[in-house]
Structures are given as C-alpha cells and as structure tokens.
Amino acid sequence: MKLQLPFTFLTGLVFLISSCVQLTNSKETDTAVVIDQVKSRVYDFHAADTAMNAQAIIDLLWPEFTMLADRNYTNYEQVKAGSFAFMESLAAFHSDWTDLKIIPLGDQYAVSSFIFTDSIVAKDGTITRATGPNTFVWEKREGEWKLIYADADHYPVEE
C-alpha cells in the first residue's frame, strides 16, 4: 500500500510530462511554411528594387530597421529618404539574385541571404555594375514579414 501512492503519483507525473511534450511538439515551427513566406517577401523586395519603386521597398521595412552597407550603418529614416532620392535618379535597374538561402529562426524570425549582381543606369547615362553578398533578417509581426536588419557589400564587377 505504501508503494501505491508514490507509484500513482509518478505515473501521473509521467503522463503530465508526456502531454506537455506533445503540446510543445505541436507548436514547433513549420520551417517549410516560414521558408515559403519569407521567399515570397524576398521576391517582393527584388520586384520593388528592379521596378525602382522606393515606396514598395519602404513598405517591406519595420520602423526599427537598420542596415550595414559597405561599412556604413543607416537607419529607417535614412534608408527611406535615400531610397526615394536614389530611385528618382535612375533610368534602369537590373539585378540578378542567385544562391538564395532562407534559414528560419522560429516562427517570428528568419534570415535570407543571396548574391546580387546589379547593373544600374543613371539618368545621366552613368552605368554602375556591382556584385556582393546580401543578408536580410526578417521579423514577423501580426502575420506580416518585414525586414528588421540588412547587410550588403558592393564590389565592382570584373569583366
């Protein structure tokens, strides 16, 4: 009789723990869903970039967004002002993005990285070609993925 109470308690504890484990497992991140959602947003960014649509780019950023580009940090307001000025100065913007990787960091964060090769024609006829790595950190809030951080380095395209 004395062993029955501890045995019953332990059995109940095992069932409680296994129920919690099952509950935790059911809430695990569906990485395929995160990858598909973030990939769609990466393609949205590419479309905005090549369409020279500064507003569409800004719409993909959270207000706390920061970026490290070519050793210089910029914040949301600087990127916003700079994007409009930059896009207005262009006649054409072509960009190829290759080697896209998306790494989910749970349900609310993901990292995407790719290699870009840009060919940009300014309204004055100046052509700029650059290539380099780009990394985005995406954050999901209220069901919407936007950028919280970016890093890009531009190197001349060797011909």
Coordinates of N, CA and C in Angstrom, one line a residue, residues 32-117:
A32 N 9.0 24.7 -43.5 CA 8.6 24.9 -44.9 C 7.7 26.0 -45.1
V33 N 6.8 26.3 -44.2 CA 5.9 27.4 -44.3 C 6.7 28.7 -44.1
V34 N 7.6 28.8 -43.1 CA 8.4 30.0 -42.9 C 9.2 30.3 -44.2
I35 N 9.8 29.3 -44.7 CA 10.7 29.4 -45.9 C 9.8 30.0 -47.1
D36 N 8.7 29.4 -47.3 CA 7.8 29.9 -48.4 C 7.4 31.3 -48.2
Q37 N 7.0 31.7 -47.0 CA 6.5 33.0 -46.7 C 7.7 34.0 -46.9
V38 N 8.8 33.7 -46.4 CA 10.0 34.6 -46.5 C 10.5 34.7 -47.9
K39 N 10.5 33.6 -48.6 CA 10.9 33.6 -50.0 C 10.0 34.5 -50.8
S40 N 8.7 34.5 -50.5 CA 7.8 35.4 -51.2 C 8.1 36.9 -51.0
R41 N 8.5 37.2 -49.7 CA 8.9 38.6 -49.4 C 10.2 39.0 -50.0
V42 N 11.1 38.0 -50.1 CA 12.4 38.3 -50.8 C 12.1 38.7 -52.3
Y43 N 11.2 37.9 -52.9 CA 10.8 38.2 -54.3 C 10.1 39.5 -54.4
D44 N 9.3 39.9 -53.4 CA 8.7 41.2 -53.4 C 9.7 42.3 -53.3
F45 N 10.7 42.1 -52.5 CA 11.8 43.1 -52.4 C 12.5 43.2 -53.8
H46 N 12.8 42.1 -54.4 CA 13.5 42.1 -55.7 C 12.7 42.9 -56.7
A47 N 11.4 42.6 -56.7 CA 10.5 43.2 -57.7 C 10.4 44.7 -57.5
A48 N 10.4 45.2 -56.2 CA 10.3 46.6 -55.9 C 11.6 47.3 -56.3
D49 N 12.7 46.6 -56.0 CA 14.1 47.1 -56.4 C 14.2 47.3 -57.9
T50 N 13.9 46.3 -58.7 CA 14.0 46.4 -60.1 C 13.0 47.3 -60.8
A51 N 11.9 47.5 -60.1 CA 10.8 48.4 -60.6 C 11.1 49.8 -60.2
M52 N 12.2 50.0 -59.4 CA 12.6 51.3 -58.9 C 11.5 51.9 -58.1
N53 N 10.8 51.1 -57.3 CA 9.6 51.5 -56.5 C 10.1 51.7 -55.1
A54 N 10.5 52.9 -54.7 CA 11.0 53.2 -53.4 C 9.9 52.9 -52.3
Q55 N 8.7 53.3 -52.6 CA 7.7 53.1 -51.6 C 7.4 51.6 -51.3
A56 N 7.5 50.8 -52.3 CA 7.3 49.4 -52.1 C 8.5 48.8 -51.3
I57 N 9.7 49.3 -51.4 CA 10.8 48.9 -50.6 C 10.6 49.3 -49.2
I58 N 10.2 50.6 -49.0 CA 10.0 51.1 -47.6 C 8.8 50.3 -46.9
D59 N 7.8 49.9 -47.7 CA 6.7 49.1 -47.1 C 7.2 47.7 -46.6
L60 N 8.4 47.3 -47.0 CA 8.9 46.0 -46.5 C 9.8 46.1 -45.3
L61 N 9.9 47.3 -44.7 CA 10.8 47.6 -43.6 C 10.0 47.9 -42.3
W62 N 10.4 47.4 -41.2 CA 9.9 47.8 -39.9 C 10.5 49.1 -39.6
P63 N 9.8 50.0 -38.8 CA 10.4 51.3 -38.5 C 11.7 51.3 -37.7
E64 N 12.0 50.1 -37.1 CA 13.3 50.0 -36.3 C 14.4 49.4 -37.2
F65 N 14.1 49.3 -38.5 CA 15.1 48.8 -39.5 C 16.4 49.5 -39.4
T66 N 17.5 48.7 -39.5 CA 18.9 49.3 -39.7 C 19.6 48.5 -40.7
M67 N 20.5 49.1 -41.3 CA 21.3 48.4 -42.4 C 22.8 48.7 -42.3
L68 N 23.6 47.7 -42.6 CA 25.0 47.9 -42.7 C 25.3 47.7 -44.2
A69 N 25.7 48.8 -44.8 CA 26.0 48.7 -46.3 C 27.4 49.3 -46.5
D70 N 28.3 48.5 -47.0 CA 29.6 48.9 -47.3 C 30.3 49.7 -46.1
R71 N 30.2 49.1 -44.9 CA 30.8 49.6 -43.7 C 30.1 50.8 -43.1
N72 N 28.9 51.2 -43.6 CA 28.1 52.3 -43.1 C 26.8 51.9 -42.6
Y73 N 26.5 52.2 -41.3 CA 25.1 52.0 -40.8 C 24.2 53.0 -41.2
T74 N 22.9 52.6 -41.5 CA 21.9 53.6 -41.8 C 20.6 53.1 -41.1
N75 N 19.8 54.0 -40.7 CA 18.5 53.7 -40.0 C 17.3 53.8 -41.0
Y76 N 16.2 53.5 -40.5 CA 15.0 53.5 -41.3 C 14.8 54.9 -42.0
E77 N 14.9 56.0 -41.3 CA 14.6 57.3 -41.9 C 15.6 57.6 -43.0
Q78 N 16.9 57.3 -42.8 CA 17.9 57.5 -43.8 C 17.7 56.6 -45.0
V79 N 17.3 55.4 -44.8 CA 17.0 54.5 -45.9 C 15.8 55.0 -46.7
K80 N 14.8 55.4 -46.0 CA 13.6 55.9 -46.6 C 13.9 57.1 -47.5
A81 N 14.6 58.1 -47.0 CA 14.9 59.3 -47.8 C 15.9 58.9 -48.9
G82 N 16.9 58.1 -48.6 CA 17.9 57.7 -49.6 C 17.3 56.9 -50.7
S83 N 16.3 56.0 -50.4 CA 15.7 55.2 -51.5 C 14.9 56.0 -52.5
F84 N 14.2 57.0 -52.0 CA 13.4 57.9 -52.9 C 14.4 58.7 -53.8
A85 N 15.4 59.2 -53.2 CA 16.3 60.0 -54.0 C 17.1 59.2 -55.0
F86 N 17.5 58.0 -54.6 CA 18.3 57.1 -55.4 C 17.4 56.6 -56.6
M87 N 16.2 56.1 -56.3 CA 15.4 55.6 -57.4 C 15.0 56.7 -58.4
E88 N 14.8 57.9 -57.9 CA 14.4 59.0 -58.8 C 15.6 59.4 -59.7
S89 N 16.8 59.0 -59.4 CA 18.0 59.4 -60.2 C 18.3 58.3 -61.3
L90 N 17.5 57.2 -61.3 CA 17.8 56.1 -62.2 C 16.9 56.1 -63.5
A91 N 17.6 55.6 -64.5 CA 16.8 55.3 -65.8 C 16.5 53.8 -65.8
A92 N 17.3 52.9 -65.3 CA 17.1 51.5 -65.3 C 17.8 50.8 -64.2
F93 N 17.3 49.7 -63.7 CA 17.8 49.0 -62.6 C 17.6 47.5 -62.9
H94 N 18.7 46.8 -63.1 CA 18.6 45.4 -63.4 C 19.4 44.7 -62.3
S95 N 18.9 43.6 -61.7 CA 19.6 42.9 -60.6 C 19.3 41.4 -60.7
D96 N 20.3 40.6 -60.7 CA 20.2 39.2 -60.6 C 20.5 38.8 -59.2
W97 N 19.7 38.0 -58.6 CA 19.9 37.4 -57.3 C 20.1 35.9 -57.4
T98 N 21.2 35.4 -56.9 CA 21.5 34.0 -57.0 C 21.8 33.4 -55.6
D99 N 21.8 32.1 -55.6 CA 22.1 31.3 -54.4 C 21.3 31.8 -53.1
L100 N 20.0 31.9 -53.3 CA 19.1 32.3 -52.2 C 19.1 31.2 -51.2
K101 N 19.3 31.6 -49.9 CA 19.2 30.7 -48.8 C 18.3 31.3 -47.8
I102 N 17.4 30.6 -47.2 CA 16.5 31.1 -46.1 C 16.6 30.1 -44.9
I103 N 16.9 30.7 -43.8 CA 17.1 30.0 -42.6 C 16.0 30.5 -41.5
P104 N 15.0 29.7 -41.3 CA 14.0 30.0 -40.2 C 14.7 30.0 -38.8
L105 N 14.4 31.0 -38.0 CA 14.8 31.1 -36.7 C 13.6 31.1 -35.7
G106 N 12.7 30.2 -36.0 CA 11.5 30.1 -35.3 C 10.3 30.6 -36.1
D107 N 9.2 30.9 -35.5 CA 8.0 31.4 -36.2 C 8.1 32.8 -36.5
Q108 N 8.9 33.6 -35.8 CA 8.9 35.1 -36.0 C 10.1 35.7 -36.6
Y109 N 11.1 34.9 -36.8 CA 12.4 35.4 -37.4 C 12.9 34.5 -38.4
A110 N 13.6 35.0 -39.4 CA 14.2 34.2 -40.4 C 15.4 35.1 -41.1
V111 N 16.4 34.4 -41.6 CA 17.5 35.1 -42.3 C 17.4 34.6 -43.7
S112 N 17.6 35.6 -44.6 CA 17.7 35.2 -46.0 C 19.1 35.8 -46.5
S113 N 19.7 35.1 -47.4 CA 21.0 35.6 -48.0 C 21.0 35.2 -49.4
F114 N 21.7 36.0 -50.2 CA 21.9 35.7 -51.6 C 23.1 36.6 -52.1
I115 N 23.4 36.3 -53.3 CA 24.5 37.1 -54.0 C 23.8 37.9 -55.1
F116 N 24.0 39.2 -55.1 CA 23.4 40.1 -56.1 C 24.4 40.5 -57.1
T117 N 23.9 40.7 -58.3 CA 24.7 41.4 -59.4 C 23.9 42.4 -60.0

